[in-house]
Amino acid sequence: MVRKSLQITSDLVHLPKQDGSTNEVGLDIHPIPSSNSLLVTVTPPKAPTKSMKHVPCDIVLVIDVSGSMNSDAPAPVANPSEQERNGLTVLDLTKHAARTILETLDENDRLGLVTFSTEAKVVQQLLPMTKKNKTATLTKINSLKVESMTNLWHGILEGIKLFEDDERDNSVASIMILTDGLPNHMCPPQGYIPKLRNYKLPGSINTFGFGYSIRSGLLKSIAEIGNGNYAFIPDAGMIGTVFIHAIANLQSTYATTATLKIKSPSRLEIAEAVGDYVGKQTSTSDGSYSDIHHTLNISIGNLQYGQSRDIFLTYKDATETSTIEAYLDYSPLDSPRNSMHISSKLLNEGSLHMEMEIYHEYRSHICNFLSSLAPLNNKNGEHEPMGVAQLPPKREELRALIDKFKRLNPRDELNISLGEDLYGTEPCGQISLAISTDAFYGRWGKHYLLSLHNAYAKQICNSFKDSGPLQFGKDSPLFISCRDRLDQAFDSLPPPKPSAVVKDEHGTVVKRRVNMSSYHNRSNPCFAGSCGVKLESGKTIPVADVRPGISVWTPAGSRKVVEVVATNVEGEDMCIIGNTLIVTNWHPIRFNSQWVFPAQIALKKTRYFGSIYSLLLGKDNCVDAHSLEVGGFLAVTLGHGMTDMESGDVRSHTFLGDYDKVLGSIRKLPQLRDGIRESMGMDRRIRTGLVCEFLGGLIEDDGLNTSDMGLFPVRQLLCMKA
């Protein structure tokens, strides 16, 4: 993920001009005869011809305020047992995300608000975001409160109605729906999708599903019929990044309602190869040609500056004279609707490099596979994720796909990103991981994979989580600048006032500072085991090889490692600093002569599942004796002595900075034969949620190295929470 500077700026973003004087779309046909396929590429301009912050947007936020939105949204951590309550609820964080959106809008944008519970309410009509209206809107956002049921249907209808008789040209219109549960009130009997077909939609519909109790197949289908995007938000740590990317994509739109028409001889049986989706068409006879010619209509939706849309098609029985025609229609925001036409013989030699052919073919295979896990119900138009009993053949199918891709061994950046998502070493390989066990698939995989399919099929960067989607939008200066501005706003705006009351064991109300950056991603502070740790001798060894008794270099001189704790985790955000350090977002490191969180400076991110390691050095009153060099950077270790959370030093922590408490807790853990202590995570006080000790492990000492404990191949980590 491209990170921001540490200050918000309202200055205009000056973007590079296009090569040449035109601001037109490119349309190309790339035949791939070797695989009976072709690629139709739509290429918008890289950037606007004039500098701007973002394109004008009309956004209606449709927010679930049912009772479940009052659930706790604790500060994100890798282990559920380590959660610290701070009084924030899911609705509190949703309101903060809404304030973030509001912060980046100006008088050229409009914002409307709708809430839904037992009934839907229009909180605010579509209003231009002047300073006066922004102040009033902020008050309305802050006043949102939870109610009872989940009447999603009426929420959608009210969102659509806000645009009636109030549409405008030269702006991007979108309805953005967030819900954390199952619709349970006033659902249309014939189904949402058949009912929505009767409505003229004013713009895209984007859906966001929070948590694990959502009807993700329905949310995906609603987004598809609305030519928008569906995103899965598994926990509080993903709210920030998902909303930020969704708005950044809107704000970097070049054109809307783009459609592609493909005309070809009927015997070719031209078909779109991205899996099934609501609104997908098959080629049909075109009366204007004759029965021997067919037409395939594809709705593309919005086009973003700097991001191509590459439509992968398959065909049968081409001959030397087989010709295909492509017609593109689109509506640029700054000019009338435009159209263009191109044709090509299918057996012409293609102009794509082999690596690009492989990339789009296997992007298509991934889309088809992900789509097959949640087929469409032909009656109600809703995706229905398959049950766990149907997974075994799908696991075999995925293994076969991976084996075939590996044999090709492409080494370019785009194909490497596909491999990382398919089978990469943790923290990558999320596609394989999502269906690897019934438990993973049933809890989060079935929701996540639908979201990933959307990102791959529509070539949308929907978060900083996955390598494949991170390739989309990376060449768009406007998208990047919009994302960075939203990023800054989310982290830097005053934190929300907690709605839930937190009390300590004596019944006293506890007030705790909230750092919103922790809700922008999910992490515990740790390093990848492949990173080099500097020893006393100056030599470096992998973190995974560190054991008690080894002497490491510190700024205060040589110090021995006293304890190493191994903990298994499921989900860890990692920052890549330079080319040598992989570290979690909130583990303090020394950078440019100051202690900072990696999340503030990282240029790229990834995700981790597996074992992590915590290190405790010999006791010393010198703080510098509790830091070591990893991957070329200084980082703190456990028990460093800084415990005052109000000090402003990013290293401080009341428990993990207290050497005696940490050592005493670690010594209660079972010890394996290689000297490593095995932990199941952190325990916390019931009322306050404050960390109080390590939890003992459940695995008996069988002589196995801790890297063998996980369900999947393990990249070992050194870990401590600061």
XYZ file of C-alpha atoms in Angstrom:
722
model
C 0.000 0.000 0.000
C 1.316 3.439 -0.856
C 1.339 5.396 2.367
C 0.931 9.072 2.974
C 2.913 11.839 4.548
C 2.007 12.489 8.166
C 0.089 15.721 7.527
C -3.170 16.385 5.717
C -2.988 18.940 2.942
C -5.770 20.657 1.065
C -3.478 21.661 -1.798
C -4.493 20.813 -5.340
C -2.889 17.644 -6.654
C -0.837 18.417 -9.759
C -0.931 15.389 -11.988
C 1.315 14.513 -14.920
C -0.165 15.375 -18.286
C -0.891 12.786 -20.930
C 1.642 12.033 -23.618
C 0.201 13.902 -26.584
C -2.669 16.348 -26.690
C -5.704 14.034 -26.611
C -7.689 12.735 -23.690
C -9.281 9.783 -25.476
C -9.877 6.130 -24.726
C -7.935 3.421 -26.534
C -9.667 0.287 -27.856
C -7.636 -2.723 -28.975
C -8.248 -6.355 -29.929
C -5.469 -8.827 -29.135
C -6.049 -12.273 -30.689
C -4.477 -15.216 -28.824
C -4.910 -18.052 -31.367
C -2.845 -20.529 -29.333
C -5.592 -20.748 -26.691
C -8.657 -19.905 -28.821
C -9.081 -16.651 -26.972
C -8.726 -12.925 -27.375
C -8.370 -9.853 -25.220
C -10.334 -6.674 -25.839
C -8.587 -3.833 -24.020
C -10.178 -0.516 -23.119
C -7.534 2.021 -22.076
C -8.687 5.287 -20.449
C -6.307 8.256 -20.217
C -3.678 7.934 -17.503
C -4.633 11.236 -15.885
C -6.864 14.277 -16.426
C -5.546 16.955 -18.753
C -5.868 19.520 -15.973
C -4.916 19.316 -12.314
C -7.662 18.427 -9.847
C -8.165 16.894 -6.413
C -10.792 14.465 -7.686
C -13.727 14.259 -10.064
C -17.149 15.490 -8.822
C -19.077 12.772 -6.976
C -22.695 12.325 -5.856
C -22.638 9.789 -3.022
C -25.520 8.415 -0.983
C -24.453 6.476 2.105
C -27.007 3.836 3.110
C -26.051 2.711 6.621
C -27.397 -0.205 8.645
C -28.380 1.002 12.136
C -29.905 -2.273 13.328
C -29.167 -3.469 16.850
C -26.127 -5.533 15.876
C -24.313 -2.362 14.765
C -23.965 -1.633 18.479
C -21.594 -4.595 18.842
C -18.082 -3.982 20.150
C -15.401 -3.116 17.602
C -12.274 -3.640 19.721
C -8.857 -2.458 18.649
C -7.670 -4.890 15.956
C -5.230 -7.621 16.982
C -4.186 -10.881 15.378
C -5.491 -13.075 18.184
C -9.147 -12.754 19.290
C -8.134 -13.434 22.898
C -5.986 -10.296 22.850
C -8.735 -7.766 22.208
C -8.775 -4.609 24.320
C -12.195 -2.990 24.715
C -12.218 0.755 24.264
C -15.965 1.339 23.963
C -16.084 1.730 20.185
C -18.884 -0.032 18.309
C -19.246 -1.045 14.665
C -21.490 1.989 14.118
C -18.879 4.268 15.752
C -16.299 3.138 13.199
C -18.769 3.356 10.326
C -19.493 6.949 11.330
C -15.751 7.643 11.411
C -15.460 6.246 7.876
C -18.349 8.529 6.828
C -16.556 11.512 8.387
C -13.445 10.519 6.436
C -15.412 10.608 3.189
C -16.933 13.964 4.175
C -13.491 15.399 4.937
C -12.320 14.924 1.334
C -15.455 16.290 -0.386
C -15.878 19.880 -1.573
C -18.524 22.134 -3.089
C -18.370 20.187 -6.375
C -19.541 17.018 -4.597
C -22.894 16.066 -3.108
C -23.614 13.728 -0.200
C -26.859 12.141 0.983
C -27.530 9.964 4.042
C -30.014 7.126 4.524
C -30.269 4.771 7.493
C -32.214 1.537 7.704
C -33.434 -0.553 10.591
C -37.097 -1.529 11.017
C -37.742 1.210 8.462
C -35.563 3.388 6.273
C -35.049 7.076 7.010
C -33.656 9.858 4.860
C -31.274 11.643 7.201
C -30.106 14.079 4.537
C -31.033 14.835 0.933
C -28.294 15.118 -1.677
C -26.603 18.424 -0.843
C -23.497 20.116 -2.254
C -20.686 19.906 0.262
C -20.134 23.584 0.917
C -18.514 24.477 4.228
C -21.915 25.198 5.751
C -23.463 21.956 4.512
C -20.434 19.926 5.581
C -20.818 21.231 9.118
C -24.500 20.284 9.143
C -23.733 16.874 7.618
C -21.107 16.186 10.251
C -23.673 16.828 12.983
C -26.090 14.393 11.337
C -23.434 11.695 11.017
C -22.451 12.091 14.656
C -26.086 11.772 15.746
C -26.702 8.366 14.106
C -27.886 5.783 16.648
C -28.728 2.073 16.555
C -32.318 0.857 16.423
C -33.673 -2.676 15.825
C -34.369 -4.749 12.647
C -32.564 -4.946 9.269
C -34.802 -3.605 6.476
C -32.223 -3.575 3.697
C -34.778 -3.348 0.882
C -36.273 -0.052 2.005
C -32.779 1.306 2.598
C -31.928 0.609 -1.046
C -35.175 2.177 -2.267
C -34.652 5.369 -0.280
C -31.118 5.609 -1.635
C -32.422 5.363 -5.199
C -35.175 7.915 -4.531
C -32.663 10.553 -3.428
C -31.486 10.722 -7.036
C -34.975 10.998 -8.546
C -35.446 14.386 -10.228
C -32.054 15.356 -8.845
C -29.580 13.708 -11.200
C -26.861 15.814 -12.754
C -24.356 15.412 -15.560
C -20.588 15.522 -15.232
C -20.459 13.699 -11.895
C -20.107 10.126 -10.643
C -23.211 8.845 -8.852
C -23.015 5.998 -6.357
C -25.080 4.378 -3.621
C -22.873 2.839 -0.919
C -24.543 0.296 1.386
C -22.992 -1.036 4.604
C -24.586 -3.807 6.653
C -23.362 -6.287 9.254
C -26.203 -8.796 9.224
C -28.917 -10.704 7.398
C -31.920 -8.796 6.011
C -34.830 -9.834 8.232
C -37.615 -7.331 7.615
C -39.751 -6.429 4.572
C -37.665 -8.479 2.111
C -39.255 -8.553 -1.397
C -40.926 -11.988 -1.857
C -39.679 -12.432 -5.435
C -36.112 -11.584 -4.427
C -33.971 -8.456 -4.439
C -32.513 -8.848 -7.921
C -35.777 -9.478 -9.832
C -37.278 -6.508 -7.997
C -34.318 -4.215 -8.723
C -34.584 -4.971 -12.436
C -37.737 -2.823 -12.424
C -35.874 0.288 -11.289
C -33.788 2.765 -13.211
C -30.586 2.940 -11.216
C -29.006 6.411 -11.012
C -25.434 5.165 -10.730
C -23.377 2.332 -9.337
C -24.379 0.445 -6.194
C -21.495 -0.569 -3.946
C -22.072 -2.981 -1.063
C -19.984 -3.603 2.051
C -20.516 -6.609 4.307
C -19.107 -6.341 7.830
C -18.375 -9.431 9.919
C -19.190 -13.090 9.450
C -23.004 -13.070 9.762
C -23.694 -11.484 6.394
C -25.538 -12.685 3.289
C -22.538 -12.104 1.069
C -24.075 -13.744 -2.005
C -26.923 -11.235 -1.932
C -24.590 -8.271 -1.412
C -22.468 -9.440 -4.352
C -25.538 -9.749 -6.597
C -26.839 -6.301 -5.607
C -23.459 -4.798 -6.496
C -23.446 -6.629 -9.832
C -26.891 -5.470 -10.937
C -25.825 -1.979 -9.848
C -22.561 -2.156 -11.842
C -20.679 -1.572 -8.609
C -18.432 -3.512 -6.275
C -18.871 -5.788 -3.271
C -16.265 -5.757 -0.506
C -15.958 -7.991 2.550
C -14.934 -6.350 5.839
C -14.007 -9.233 8.178
C -13.286 -7.103 11.231
C -12.802 -3.581 12.512
C -9.271 -3.449 11.153
C -10.517 -3.488 7.558
C -13.153 -0.751 7.728
C -10.705 2.022 6.927
C -8.920 0.482 3.972
C -12.078 -0.841 2.281
C -13.938 2.494 2.429
C -10.820 4.420 1.442
C -10.273 2.357 -1.696
C -13.955 2.425 -2.654
C -14.128 6.226 -2.519
C -10.740 6.630 -4.230
C -12.005 4.542 -7.141
C -15.074 6.782 -7.443
C -13.013 9.955 -7.215
C -10.691 8.820 -10.028
C -13.455 7.956 -12.527
C -12.916 9.032 -16.134
C -16.200 7.822 -17.663
C -19.440 6.116 -16.618
C -21.869 3.570 -18.115
C -19.310 2.083 -20.485
C -20.627 -0.780 -22.611
C -18.867 -3.111 -25.021
C -20.584 -4.844 -27.937
C -18.851 -7.762 -29.655
C -20.046 -8.872 -33.108
C -18.793 -12.134 -34.594
C -19.803 -15.139 -36.715
C -22.206 -17.304 -34.709
C -20.100 -20.457 -35.086
C -17.377 -18.862 -32.940
C -19.613 -18.969 -29.852
C -17.821 -15.967 -28.351
C -18.093 -15.972 -24.544
C -16.878 -13.797 -21.681
C -14.594 -15.808 -19.378
C -14.773 -14.299 -15.891
C -17.334 -16.590 -14.295
C -21.028 -15.978 -13.795
C -22.496 -12.680 -12.629
C -25.831 -10.882 -12.575
C -26.442 -9.328 -15.982
C -24.004 -11.548 -17.868
C -25.186 -12.206 -21.411
C -24.519 -14.859 -23.997
C -24.068 -14.035 -27.659
C -27.364 -13.849 -29.532
C -28.477 -13.463 -33.118
C -28.261 -9.902 -34.395
C -31.092 -9.107 -36.787
C -29.113 -6.297 -38.375
C -26.559 -8.824 -39.594
C -28.261 -12.187 -40.128
C -28.605 -15.451 -38.304
C -24.966 -16.240 -39.056
C -23.753 -13.339 -36.905
C -24.123 -12.953 -33.158
C -23.757 -10.054 -30.750
C -22.430 -10.168 -27.186
C -23.201 -7.175 -24.938
C -20.962 -6.537 -21.929
C -21.652 -3.845 -19.337
C -18.337 -2.434 -18.113
C -19.601 0.379 -15.872
C -17.188 3.051 -14.687
C -13.754 3.539 -16.217
C -10.976 4.860 -13.963
C -8.090 7.049 -15.042
C -4.921 5.021 -15.532
C -6.550 1.569 -15.249
C -7.350 -0.482 -18.329
C -10.295 -2.856 -18.554
C -9.208 -6.081 -20.219
C -12.073 -8.310 -21.374
C -10.937 -11.920 -21.849
C -13.070 -13.846 -24.364
C -13.011 -17.407 -25.674
C -14.171 -18.762 -29.031
C -14.437 -21.937 -31.118
C -13.746 -22.956 -34.728
C -12.017 -19.861 -36.101
C -10.950 -19.790 -39.748
C -8.543 -17.596 -41.687
C -11.384 -15.212 -42.502
C -13.010 -15.101 -39.052
C -13.366 -11.459 -38.054
C -14.505 -9.918 -34.795
C -15.755 -6.375 -34.253
C -15.792 -4.418 -30.998
C -17.977 -1.358 -30.331
C -17.369 0.743 -27.219
C -19.778 3.346 -25.840
C -18.989 5.456 -22.777
C -19.828 8.761 -21.124
C -16.808 10.891 -20.153
C -17.546 13.216 -17.257
C -16.347 16.265 -19.164
C -17.837 15.613 -22.630
C -20.840 14.049 -24.429
C -21.272 10.283 -24.785
C -18.699 8.832 -27.134
C -18.328 5.653 -29.156
C -15.631 3.857 -31.107
C -15.229 0.764 -33.249
C -12.432 -1.639 -34.115
C -12.175 -4.985 -35.921
C -9.597 -7.746 -36.255
C -9.136 -11.183 -37.768
C -8.959 -13.790 -35.031
C -6.037 -15.733 -36.461
C -3.828 -12.672 -36.843
C -0.602 -12.804 -34.906
C -1.233 -11.261 -31.493
C 0.672 -8.204 -30.263
C 0.759 -9.183 -26.573
C 3.903 -10.415 -24.870
C 3.680 -14.016 -23.734
C 3.718 -12.963 -20.058
C 0.706 -10.716 -20.636
C -1.169 -13.530 -22.398
C -0.481 -15.832 -19.450
C -1.556 -13.187 -16.958
C -4.946 -12.496 -18.479
C -5.632 -16.161 -19.209
C -4.965 -17.108 -15.588
C -6.742 -14.059 -14.209
C -9.687 -15.448 -16.159
C -9.154 -18.945 -14.707
C -9.074 -17.497 -11.180
C -12.308 -15.592 -11.810
C -14.017 -18.710 -13.167
C -12.884 -20.763 -10.180
C -13.947 -18.190 -7.583
C -17.291 -17.720 -9.300
C -17.927 -21.484 -9.288
C -17.783 -21.480 -5.473
C -20.955 -19.354 -5.348
C -23.151 -20.106 -8.380
C -26.121 -17.916 -9.226
C -29.608 -19.015 -8.303
C -31.455 -18.584 -11.594
C -34.734 -17.883 -9.816
C -33.763 -15.042 -7.478
C -30.466 -13.958 -9.057
C -28.527 -14.388 -5.825
C -25.091 -15.970 -5.479
C -25.280 -18.975 -3.159
C -21.926 -20.029 -1.643
C -21.573 -23.797 -1.754
C -21.494 -25.811 1.449
C -18.393 -27.387 2.951
C -19.472 -30.838 1.748
C -18.870 -29.667 -1.826
C -15.326 -28.428 -1.186
C -13.163 -31.577 -1.752
C -13.442 -31.568 -5.569
C -12.911 -27.807 -5.564
C -9.662 -28.243 -3.647
C -8.501 -30.706 -6.304
C -9.544 -28.299 -9.042
C -7.541 -25.503 -7.431
C -4.473 -27.726 -7.044
C -4.643 -28.618 -10.742
C -4.921 -24.936 -11.683
C -1.941 -24.063 -9.503
C 0.176 -26.912 -10.916
C -0.545 -25.797 -14.466
C 0.348 -22.192 -13.653
C 3.561 -23.204 -11.878
C 4.755 -25.165 -14.902
C 4.622 -21.977 -16.969
C 6.827 -20.236 -14.363
C 6.242 -16.614 -15.479
C 8.493 -14.183 -13.605
C 6.962 -10.788 -14.351
C 5.325 -8.688 -11.636
C 1.728 -9.263 -12.726
C 1.990 -13.046 -12.845
C 3.932 -13.149 -9.591
C 0.990 -11.368 -7.964
C -1.356 -14.119 -9.207
C 0.918 -16.787 -7.764
C 1.093 -14.992 -4.430
C -2.701 -14.976 -4.130
C -3.064 -18.565 -5.336
C -0.407 -20.429 -3.389
C 2.175 -18.004 -1.998
C 3.972 -18.568 1.283
C 2.104 -17.061 4.211
C 0.980 -14.346 4.521
C 0.071 -14.817 0.858
C -1.822 -17.731 -0.658
C -5.202 -16.564 0.615
C -7.182 -18.355 -2.112
C -5.774 -21.733 -1.109
C -6.075 -20.893 2.572
C -9.720 -19.844 2.278
C -10.819 -23.339 1.204
C -8.092 -25.363 2.948
C -10.311 -26.259 5.909
C -14.056 -26.383 6.397
C -13.699 -23.988 9.334
C -11.816 -21.331 7.350
C -14.230 -21.512 4.443
C -17.334 -21.515 6.622
C -16.241 -18.552 8.744
C -14.570 -16.170 6.311
C -13.559 -17.857 3.063
C -17.000 -17.879 1.440
C -17.392 -14.131 2.057
C -13.822 -13.156 1.186
C -13.587 -15.091 -2.087
C -16.695 -13.352 -3.466
C -15.040 -10.015 -2.724
C -11.785 -11.142 -4.347
C -13.659 -12.283 -7.463
C -15.134 -8.803 -7.778
C -11.680 -7.202 -7.566
C -10.144 -9.510 -10.180
C -13.088 -9.445 -12.601
C -13.515 -5.650 -12.529
C -9.790 -4.901 -12.098
C -10.414 -2.866 -8.963
C -7.984 -2.284 -6.098
C -10.319 -2.809 -3.128
C -7.818 -2.769 -0.217
C -4.123 -3.133 0.484
C -4.542 -6.818 1.430
C -4.045 -8.928 -1.680
C -1.195 -8.885 -4.184
C -3.381 -9.299 -7.277
C -5.786 -6.398 -6.680
C -2.855 -4.183 -5.658
C -1.776 -4.265 -9.317
C -4.918 -2.356 -10.286
C -4.802 1.427 -10.089
C -1.066 1.517 -9.406
C -0.486 3.462 -12.643
C -3.181 6.050 -11.905
C -1.770 9.216 -10.287
C -5.287 10.448 -9.506
C -6.350 7.205 -7.800
C -3.168 7.160 -5.718
C -3.508 10.801 -4.655
C -7.194 10.309 -3.730
C -6.366 7.179 -1.758
C -3.553 8.904 0.099
C -5.726 11.882 1.022
C -8.476 9.611 2.357
C -5.830 7.569 4.129
C -4.511 10.639 5.910
C -7.985 11.777 6.879
C -8.976 8.427 8.396
C -5.868 8.239 10.574
C -5.719 11.917 11.492
C -9.315 12.979 12.165
C -10.266 13.153 15.853
C -11.240 9.637 16.987
C -14.935 8.893 17.499
C -16.494 9.166 20.921
C -17.073 5.602 22.189
C -20.749 4.645 22.475
C -20.249 1.623 24.710
C -19.313 2.000 28.373
C -16.175 0.166 29.545
C -15.732 -0.467 33.265
C -12.872 -1.943 35.260
C -13.199 -4.728 37.838
C -14.351 -2.200 40.447
C -17.172 -0.871 38.267
C -15.359 2.378 37.479
C -15.861 3.746 33.969
C -12.594 3.543 32.026
C -11.724 6.173 29.422
C -9.063 5.204 26.941
C -7.344 7.022 24.122
C -8.113 5.660 20.669
C -5.597 5.599 17.816
C -7.670 5.348 14.628
C -4.709 4.056 12.633
C -5.162 0.737 14.425
C -8.582 0.461 12.763
C -7.072 1.055 9.365
C -5.462 -2.363 9.390
C -5.020 -5.364 11.603
C -1.740 -6.223 13.283
C 0.486 -7.389 16.084
C 4.113 -6.188 16.016
C 6.386 -8.904 14.578
C 9.067 -9.573 11.959
C 9.252 -12.216 9.245
C 11.569 -15.104 10.147
C 13.601 -14.623 6.983
C 14.780 -11.168 8.135
C 18.355 -11.070 9.355
C 19.057 -10.418 13.064
C 22.456 -8.892 13.833
C 24.469 -10.963 16.326
C 27.210 -9.882 18.735
C 29.823 -10.844 16.138
C 28.234 -8.683 13.466
C 26.992 -11.723 11.586
C 23.276 -11.983 10.787
C 21.022 -15.022 11.091
C 17.316 -15.455 10.279
C 14.911 -14.577 13.077
C 13.618 -18.147 12.827
C 16.994 -19.441 14.068
C 17.161 -17.306 17.235
C 17.207 -19.366 20.451
C 17.674 -18.569 24.172
C 21.330 -17.959 25.018
C 22.287 -16.412 21.691
C 23.992 -13.012 22.013
C 22.636 -10.270 19.773
C 23.855 -6.762 19.022
C 22.032 -3.818 20.619
C 22.867 -0.085 20.619
C 23.973 -0.576 24.260
C 26.275 -3.482 23.427
C 25.911 -7.248 23.316
C 22.900 -8.763 25.118
C 21.749 -12.365 25.469
C 18.342 -13.639 24.421
C 16.622 -14.878 27.591
C 13.307 -16.164 26.239
C 11.679 -16.878 22.886
C 7.884 -17.346 22.743
C 6.112 -19.059 19.829
C 2.467 -18.195 19.110
C 0.219 -19.360 16.271
C -1.879 -16.635 14.590
C -4.498 -16.471 11.830
C -4.186 -13.191 9.960
C -1.449 -10.578 10.308
C -0.899 -7.349 8.384
C 2.753 -6.867 7.485
C 4.646 -3.860 6.162
C 7.562 -4.255 3.779
C 10.257 -1.678 4.597
C 12.951 -1.402 1.965
C 13.892 -4.821 0.634
C 15.026 -6.344 3.916
C 12.406 -5.892 6.640
C 8.925 -7.406 6.879
C 7.235 -6.082 10.009
C 3.717 -5.572 11.319
C 2.040 -2.185 11.225
C 2.434 -1.100 14.846
C 5.775 -2.551 15.938
C 7.949 0.539 16.575
C 11.095 0.786 14.496
C 13.776 3.451 14.228
C 13.446 5.420 10.997
C 15.124 8.716 10.100
C 16.311 9.179 13.698
C 12.893 8.722 15.324
C 10.712 5.873 16.563
C 7.722 5.385 14.272
C 5.077 2.834 13.402
C 5.858 0.992 10.149
C 2.318 1.761 8.943
C 3.330 5.422 8.702
C 6.146 4.813 6.239
C 5.497 1.517 4.416
C 5.253 1.537 0.631
C 3.951 -2.016 0.345
C 1.940 -4.416 2.492
C 1.147 -8.096 2.702
C -0.709 -10.523 5.016
C 0.409 -13.431 7.260
C -1.007 -16.661 8.686
C 1.221 -18.966 10.786
C 3.576 -18.875 13.778
C 5.044 -15.699 15.285
C 7.890 -15.292 17.769
C 8.398 -12.919 20.712
C 11.865 -12.107 22.088
C 12.981 -11.105 25.590
C 16.586 -9.957 26.127
C 18.522 -9.763 29.402
C 17.205 -7.296 31.984
C 18.746 -3.832 31.752
C 17.647 -0.384 32.912
C 18.897 1.061 29.632
C 16.069 1.219 27.094
C 18.545 0.888 24.227
C 19.503 -2.543 25.572
C 16.020 -3.706 24.602
C 16.237 -3.042 20.892
C 18.040 -4.957 18.188
C 18.777 -4.725 14.492
C 16.450 -6.687 12.216
C 16.537 -6.360 8.459
C 18.793 -3.329 8.789
C 16.455 -1.414 11.138
C 16.349 -1.000 14.914
C 13.244 -2.422 16.596
C 12.161 -2.816 20.226
C 11.860 -6.130 22.104
C 9.733 -7.250 25.068
C 10.197 -5.753 28.539
C 11.899 -2.573 27.387
C 10.892 -0.616 30.500
C 8.624 1.995 28.919
C 5.153 1.620 30.477
C 3.614 5.116 30.512
C 0.954 5.062 27.775
C 0.513 8.822 28.089
C 4.189 9.560 27.386
C 3.663 9.935 23.661
C 6.451 7.441 22.907
C 5.181 4.834 20.453
C 7.118 2.110 22.305
C 5.181 2.385 25.574
C 2.881 -0.401 26.826
C 1.714 -1.040 30.404
C 2.267 -4.811 30.393
C 4.592 -5.630 27.515
C 6.996 -2.876 28.533
C 7.217 -4.166 32.136
C 10.179 -6.571 32.260
C 9.293 -8.381 35.495
C 5.661 -8.920 34.524
C 6.599 -10.174 31.073
C 9.288 -12.529 32.395
C 7.009 -13.904 35.104
C 4.259 -14.581 32.600
C 6.581 -16.221 30.079
C 8.072 -18.540 32.710
C 4.594 -20.040 33.247
C 4.470 -21.223 29.632
C 5.371 -24.798 28.609
C 8.870 -25.119 27.160
C 9.658 -27.190 24.093
C 12.878 -29.150 23.652
C 14.587 -26.442 21.643
C 14.052 -23.976 24.510
C 11.156 -22.103 22.931
C 8.081 -21.328 25.025
C 4.723 -22.152 23.442
C 1.820 -19.709 23.858
C -1.777 -19.588 22.657
C -1.906 -15.786 22.738
C -2.577 -13.103 25.325
C -5.023 -13.059 28.242
C -6.801 -9.862 29.242
C -8.855 -8.638 32.157
C -12.530 -9.338 31.578
C -13.826 -5.829 32.258
C -11.059 -3.655 30.834
C -9.614 -5.962 28.200
C -6.080 -4.966 29.253
C -3.284 -7.452 28.532
C -2.260 -9.191 31.754
C -0.296 -12.316 30.728
C 0.571 -14.861 28.062
C -1.794 -17.817 27.677
C -0.241 -21.263 28.040
C 0.021 -23.523 25.007
C -1.920 -26.712 24.498
C 0.590 -28.653 22.391
C 2.650 -31.246 24.241
C 6.402 -31.252 23.736
C 6.872 -33.906 21.086
C 10.271 -32.784 19.946
C 8.923 -31.093 16.856
C 10.220 -27.726 15.766
C 7.542 -25.048 16.233
C 7.428 -24.529 12.485
C 5.621 -27.869 12.276
C 2.761 -26.783 14.546
C 0.694 -24.827 12.055
C -1.871 -26.188 9.647
C 0.042 -24.697 6.737
C 3.669 -24.011 5.747
C 5.030 -21.563 8.304
C 7.156 -18.484 7.885
C 8.344 -17.939 11.462
C 8.317 -14.500 13.027
C 9.784 -12.597 15.931
C 6.956 -10.774 17.682
C 6.279 -8.312 20.462
C 3.422 -5.917 21.017
C 4.309 -2.290 21.630
